[in-house]
Amino acid sequence: MQEELLFLTSFEANEEERALDYIRMKHFYPEEVGKYSEVVEQECDKLEYDGSAMYAQVVDRNALERIANRITDQCLSDESVFGRKTCPPEKPCRDTVYPIVLTLLCNEMYVRRCRKCRRDRMFCNN
């Protein structure tokens, strides 16, 4: 019993260290990208359930692109969050924002899938 508690504490400490390191690294994002990242994280929070597109064994590209489009639309329309036009006037905003959002979404989903895999493996191997 004592060994199980020690393992759980060690696992939680490692997971917490990973999470803090990930947050520290995201502080290096440019300001605009950080704002997009916040919206991506909120959307991923909604996908934190078994059977969601985020946890599919093979991620469906169409589902991923639909999520990225929804986030991009939100980023471009939400002036209360972004406060100003997010793209230079000579470039269409969607062409600039969508690739950033898609990249952030893929990364965030990967991080969460890895975390879930580690957590599930820890509880399944006992």
PDB file of N, CA and C in Angstrom, residues 41-98:
ATOM      1  N   GLU A  41      -6.926  26.334 -26.271  1.00  0.00           N
ATOM      2  CA  GLU A  41      -7.018  25.589 -25.015  1.00  0.00           C
ATOM      3  C   GLU A  41      -8.464  25.484 -24.531  1.00  0.00           C
ATOM      4  N   GLN A  42      -9.228  26.568 -24.658  1.00  0.00           N
ATOM      5  CA  GLN A  42     -10.638  26.534 -24.255  1.00  0.00           C
ATOM      6  C   GLN A  42     -11.410  25.519 -25.086  1.00  0.00           C
ATOM      7  N   GLU A  43     -11.118  25.479 -26.384  1.00  0.00           N
ATOM      8  CA  GLU A  43     -11.794  24.519 -27.257  1.00  0.00           C
ATOM      9  C   GLU A  43     -11.382  23.087 -26.900  1.00  0.00           C
ATOM     10  N   CYS A  44     -10.109  22.886 -26.615  1.00  0.00           N
ATOM     11  CA  CYS A  44      -9.642  21.552 -26.227  1.00  0.00           C
ATOM     12  C   CYS A  44     -10.240  21.116 -24.889  1.00  0.00           C
ATOM     13  N   ASP A  45     -10.468  22.070 -23.986  1.00  0.00           N
ATOM     14  CA  ASP A  45     -11.126  21.747 -22.718  1.00  0.00           C
ATOM     15  C   ASP A  45     -12.496  21.112 -22.975  1.00  0.00           C
ATOM     16  N   LYS A  46     -13.187  21.595 -23.991  1.00  0.00           N
ATOM     17  CA  LYS A  46     -14.507  21.056 -24.341  1.00  0.00           C
ATOM     18  C   LYS A  46     -14.409  19.653 -24.919  1.00  0.00           C
ATOM     19  N   LEU A  47     -13.231  19.289 -25.420  1.00  0.00           N
ATOM     20  CA  LEU A  47     -13.035  17.980 -26.040  1.00  0.00           C
ATOM     21  C   LEU A  47     -12.423  16.959 -25.083  1.00  0.00           C
ATOM     22  N   GLU A  48     -12.344  17.300 -23.810  1.00  0.00           N
ATOM     23  CA  GLU A  48     -11.731  16.413 -22.808  1.00  0.00           C
ATOM     24  C   GLU A  48     -12.739  15.369 -22.313  1.00  0.00           C
ATOM     25  N   TYR A  49     -13.147  14.473 -23.203  1.00  0.00           N
ATOM     26  CA  TYR A  49     -14.018  13.367 -22.809  1.00  0.00           C
ATOM     27  C   TYR A  49     -13.691  12.167 -23.684  1.00  0.00           C
ATOM     28  N   ASP A  50     -13.890  10.976 -23.131  1.00  0.00           N
ATOM     29  CA  ASP A  50     -13.623   9.761 -23.894  1.00  0.00           C
ATOM     30  C   ASP A  50     -14.516   9.726 -25.120  1.00  0.00           C
ATOM     31  N   GLY A  51     -13.940   9.344 -26.240  1.00  0.00           N
ATOM     32  CA  GLY A  51     -14.693   9.257 -27.481  1.00  0.00           C
ATOM     33  C   GLY A  51     -14.688  10.541 -28.299  1.00  0.00           C
ATOM     34  N   SER A  52     -14.054  11.591 -27.798  1.00  0.00           N
ATOM     35  CA  SER A  52     -14.006  12.839 -28.556  1.00  0.00           C
ATOM     36  C   SER A  52     -13.009  12.709 -29.699  1.00  0.00           C
ATOM     37  N   ALA A  53     -13.092  13.638 -30.641  1.00  0.00           N
ATOM     38  CA  ALA A  53     -12.172  13.637 -31.785  1.00  0.00           C
ATOM     39  C   ALA A  53     -10.720  13.744 -31.316  1.00  0.00           C
ATOM     40  N   MET A  54     -10.506  14.391 -30.183  1.00  0.00           N
ATOM     41  CA  MET A  54      -9.149  14.567 -29.683  1.00  0.00           C
ATOM     42  C   MET A  54      -8.525  13.236 -29.276  1.00  0.00           C
ATOM     43  N   TYR A  55      -9.328  12.299 -28.793  1.00  0.00           N
ATOM     44  CA  TYR A  55      -8.782  11.037 -28.292  1.00  0.00           C
ATOM     45  C   TYR A  55      -9.023   9.858 -29.225  1.00  0.00           C
ATOM     46  N   ALA A  56      -9.419  10.124 -30.459  1.00  0.00           N
ATOM     47  CA  ALA A  56      -9.585   9.040 -31.416  1.00  0.00           C
ATOM     48  C   ALA A  56      -8.234   8.385 -31.658  1.00  0.00           C
ATOM     49  N   GLN A  57      -8.242   7.070 -31.873  1.00  0.00           N
ATOM     50  CA  GLN A  57      -6.982   6.370 -32.091  1.00  0.00           C
ATOM     51  C   GLN A  57      -6.250   6.957 -33.300  1.00  0.00           C
ATOM     52  N   VAL A  58      -7.004   7.231 -34.364  1.00  0.00           N
ATOM     53  CA  VAL A  58      -6.463   7.908 -35.529  1.00  0.00           C
ATOM     54  C   VAL A  58      -7.262   9.201 -35.689  1.00  0.00           C
ATOM     55  N   VAL A  59      -6.596  10.317 -35.551  1.00  0.00           N
ATOM     56  CA  VAL A  59      -7.288  11.604 -35.606  1.00  0.00           C
ATOM     57  C   VAL A  59      -7.772  11.859 -37.036  1.00  0.00           C
ATOM     58  N   ASP A  60      -9.032  12.245 -37.157  1.00  0.00           N
ATOM     59  CA  ASP A  60      -9.643  12.535 -38.446  1.00  0.00           C
ATOM     60  C   ASP A  60      -9.256  13.951 -38.875  1.00  0.00           C
ATOM     61  N   ARG A  61      -8.563  14.062 -40.001  1.00  0.00           N
ATOM     62  CA  ARG A  61      -8.103  15.362 -40.481  1.00  0.00           C
ATOM     63  C   ARG A  61      -9.268  16.329 -40.698  1.00  0.00           C
ATOM     64  N   ASN A  62     -10.390  15.830 -41.234  1.00  0.00           N
ATOM     65  CA  ASN A  62     -11.545  16.705 -41.465  1.00  0.00           C
ATOM     66  C   ASN A  62     -12.085  17.262 -40.157  1.00  0.00           C
ATOM     67  N   ALA A  63     -12.149  16.424 -39.134  1.00  0.00           N
ATOM     68  CA  ALA A  63     -12.614  16.894 -37.822  1.00  0.00           C
ATOM     69  C   ALA A  63     -11.657  17.940 -37.262  1.00  0.00           C
ATOM     70  N   LEU A  64     -10.363  17.688 -37.419  1.00  0.00           N
ATOM     71  CA  LEU A  64      -9.351  18.631 -36.946  1.00  0.00           C
ATOM     72  C   LEU A  64      -9.482  19.978 -37.663  1.00  0.00           C
ATOM     73  N   GLU A  65      -9.694  19.940 -38.971  1.00  0.00           N
ATOM     74  CA  GLU A  65      -9.838  21.181 -39.741  1.00  0.00           C
ATOM     75  C   GLU A  65     -11.129  21.916 -39.380  1.00  0.00           C
ATOM     76  N   ARG A  66     -12.204  21.186 -39.105  1.00  0.00           N
ATOM     77  CA  ARG A  66     -13.458  21.844 -38.676  1.00  0.00           C
ATOM     78  C   ARG A  66     -13.256  22.574 -37.351  1.00  0.00           C
ATOM     79  N   ILE A  67     -12.565  21.921 -36.432  1.00  0.00           N
ATOM     80  CA  ILE A  67     -12.284  22.555 -35.127  1.00  0.00           C
ATOM     81  C   ILE A  67     -11.412  23.784 -35.332  1.00  0.00           C
ATOM     82  N   ALA A  68     -10.375  23.662 -36.154  1.00  0.00           N
ATOM     83  CA  ALA A  68      -9.471  24.799 -36.425  1.00  0.00           C
ATOM     84  C   ALA A  68     -10.229  25.941 -37.101  1.00  0.00           C
ATOM     85  N   ASN A  69     -11.141  25.637 -38.012  1.00  0.00           N
ATOM     86  CA  ASN A  69     -11.953  26.683 -38.651  1.00  0.00           C
ATOM     87  C   ASN A  69     -12.842  27.394 -37.639  1.00  0.00           C
ATOM     88  N   ARG A  70     -13.443  26.623 -36.749  1.00  0.00           N
ATOM     89  CA  ARG A  70     -14.308  27.215 -35.717  1.00  0.00           C
ATOM     90  C   ARG A  70     -13.497  28.144 -34.807  1.00  0.00           C
ATOM     91  N   ILE A  71     -12.305  27.702 -34.420  1.00  0.00           N
ATOM     92  CA  ILE A  71     -11.449  28.527 -33.571  1.00  0.00           C
ATOM     93  C   ILE A  71     -10.999  29.781 -34.321  1.00  0.00           C
ATOM     94  N   THR A  72     -10.625  29.624 -35.590  1.00  0.00           N
ATOM     95  CA  THR A  72     -10.189  30.766 -36.405  1.00  0.00           C
ATOM     96  C   THR A  72     -11.311  31.789 -36.510  1.00  0.00           C
ATOM     97  N   ASP A  73     -12.532  31.333 -36.782  1.00  0.00           N
ATOM     98  CA  ASP A  73     -13.678  32.243 -36.846  1.00  0.00           C
ATOM     99  C   ASP A  73     -13.846  33.007 -35.541  1.00  0.00           C
ATOM    100  N   GLN A  74     -13.698  32.281 -34.439  1.00  0.00           N
ATOM    101  CA  GLN A  74     -13.833  32.926 -33.127  1.00  0.00           C
ATOM    102  C   GLN A  74     -12.720  33.961 -32.916  1.00  0.00           C
ATOM    103  N   CYS A  75     -11.513  33.615 -33.292  1.00  0.00           N
ATOM    104  CA  CYS A  75     -10.386  34.544 -33.121  1.00  0.00           C
ATOM    105  C   CYS A  75     -10.566  35.807 -33.951  1.00  0.00           C
ATOM    106  N   LEU A  76     -11.088  35.637 -35.150  1.00  0.00           N
ATOM    107  CA  LEU A  76     -11.242  36.788 -36.043  1.00  0.00           C
ATOM    108  C   LEU A  76     -12.439  37.658 -35.685  1.00  0.00           C
ATOM    109  N   SER A  77     -13.426  37.081 -35.024  1.00  0.00           N
ATOM    110  CA  SER A  77     -14.635  37.857 -34.735  1.00  0.00           C
ATOM    111  C   SER A  77     -14.679  38.412 -33.320  1.00  0.00           C
ATOM    112  N   ASP A  78     -13.843  37.932 -32.428  1.00  0.00           N
ATOM    113  CA  ASP A  78     -13.924  38.315 -31.021  1.00  0.00           C
ATOM    114  C   ASP A  78     -13.015  39.495 -30.714  1.00  0.00           C
ATOM    115  N   GLU A  79     -13.496  40.698 -30.986  1.00  0.00           N
ATOM    116  CA  GLU A  79     -12.692  41.896 -30.728  1.00  0.00           C
ATOM    117  C   GLU A  79     -12.528  42.185 -29.247  1.00  0.00           C
ATOM    118  N   SER A  80     -13.421  41.641 -28.407  1.00  0.00           N
ATOM    119  CA  SER A  80     -13.274  41.869 -26.973  1.00  0.00           C
ATOM    120  C   SER A  80     -12.021  41.165 -26.447  1.00  0.00           C
ATOM    121  N   VAL A  81     -11.640  40.063 -27.086  1.00  0.00           N
ATOM    122  CA  VAL A  81     -10.432  39.354 -26.671  1.00  0.00           C
ATOM    123  C   VAL A  81      -9.207  39.964 -27.335  1.00  0.00           C
ATOM    124  N   PHE A  82      -9.309  40.228 -28.637  1.00  0.00           N
ATOM    125  CA  PHE A  82      -8.139  40.641 -29.396  1.00  0.00           C
ATOM    126  C   PHE A  82      -8.023  42.153 -29.548  1.00  0.00           C
ATOM    127  N   GLY A  83      -9.115  42.859 -29.344  1.00  0.00           N
ATOM    128  CA  GLY A  83      -9.080  44.302 -29.265  1.00  0.00           C
ATOM    129  C   GLY A  83      -8.816  45.065 -30.546  1.00  0.00           C
ATOM    130  N   ARG A  84      -8.283  44.422 -31.563  1.00  0.00           N
ATOM    131  CA  ARG A  84      -7.967  45.113 -32.816  1.00  0.00           C
ATOM    132  C   ARG A  84      -7.864  44.079 -33.922  1.00  0.00           C
ATOM    133  N   LYS A  85      -7.753  44.565 -35.120  1.00  0.00           N
ATOM    134  CA  LYS A  85      -7.516  43.671 -36.249  1.00  0.00           C
ATOM    135  C   LYS A  85      -6.223  42.910 -35.995  1.00  0.00           C
ATOM    136  N   THR A  86      -6.251  41.627 -36.227  1.00  0.00           N
ATOM    137  CA  THR A  86      -5.074  40.819 -35.906  1.00  0.00           C
ATOM    138  C   THR A  86      -4.145  40.614 -37.085  1.00  0.00           C
ATOM    139  N   CYS A  87      -4.494  41.134 -38.258  1.00  0.00           N
ATOM    140  CA  CYS A  87      -3.661  40.920 -39.442  1.00  0.00           C
ATOM    141  C   CYS A  87      -3.391  42.245 -40.128  1.00  0.00           C
ATOM    142  N   PRO A  88      -2.287  42.324 -40.835  1.00  0.00           N
ATOM    143  CA  PRO A  88      -2.041  43.534 -41.614  1.00  0.00           C
ATOM    144  C   PRO A  88      -3.105  43.675 -42.705  1.00  0.00           C
ATOM    145  N   PRO A  89      -3.504  44.886 -43.054  1.00  0.00           N
ATOM    146  CA  PRO A  89      -4.592  45.077 -44.013  1.00  0.00           C
ATOM    147  C   PRO A  89      -4.301  44.510 -45.401  1.00  0.00           C
ATOM    148  N   GLU A  90      -3.040  44.397 -45.777  1.00  0.00           N
ATOM    149  CA  GLU A  90      -2.728  43.909 -47.129  1.00  0.00           C
ATOM    150  C   GLU A  90      -2.883  42.392 -47.258  1.00  0.00           C
ATOM    151  N   LYS A  91      -3.047  41.676 -46.164  1.00  0.00           N
ATOM    152  CA  LYS A  91      -3.163  40.226 -46.184  1.00  0.00           C
ATOM    153  C   LYS A  91      -4.515  39.799 -45.626  1.00  0.00           C
ATOM    154  N   PRO A  92      -5.169  38.842 -46.259  1.00  0.00           N
ATOM    155  CA  PRO A  92      -6.419  38.339 -45.670  1.00  0.00           C
ATOM    156  C   PRO A  92      -6.140  37.694 -44.314  1.00  0.00           C
ATOM    157  N   CYS A  93      -6.908  38.051 -43.327  1.00  0.00           N
ATOM    158  CA  CYS A  93      -6.679  37.548 -41.966  1.00  0.00           C
ATOM    159  C   CYS A  93      -6.759  36.034 -41.873  1.00  0.00           C
ATOM    160  N   ARG A  94      -7.731  35.441 -42.530  1.00  0.00           N
ATOM    161  CA  ARG A  94      -7.926  34.004 -42.432  1.00  0.00           C
ATOM    162  C   ARG A  94      -6.668  33.252 -42.891  1.00  0.00           C
ATOM    163  N   ASP A  95      -6.046  33.750 -43.959  1.00  0.00           N
ATOM    164  CA  ASP A  95      -4.846  33.093 -44.481  1.00  0.00           C
ATOM    165  C   ASP A  95      -3.679  33.162 -43.499  1.00  0.00           C
ATOM    166  N   THR A  96      -3.691  34.142 -42.639  1.00  0.00           N
ATOM    167  CA  THR A  96      -2.627  34.292 -41.658  1.00  0.00           C
ATOM    168  C   THR A  96      -2.937  33.535 -40.368  1.00  0.00           C
ATOM    169  N   VAL A  97      -4.174  33.625 -39.912  1.00  0.00           N
ATOM    170  CA  VAL A  97      -4.549  33.082 -38.604  1.00  0.00           C
ATOM    171  C   VAL A  97      -4.766  31.567 -38.638  1.00  0.00           C
ATOM    172  N   TYR A  98      -5.403  31.063 -39.684  1.00  0.00           N
ATOM    173  CA  TYR A  98      -5.750  29.636 -39.727  1.00  0.00           C
ATOM    174  C   TYR A  98      -4.533  28.716 -39.569  1.00  0.00           C
TER     175      TYR A  98
END
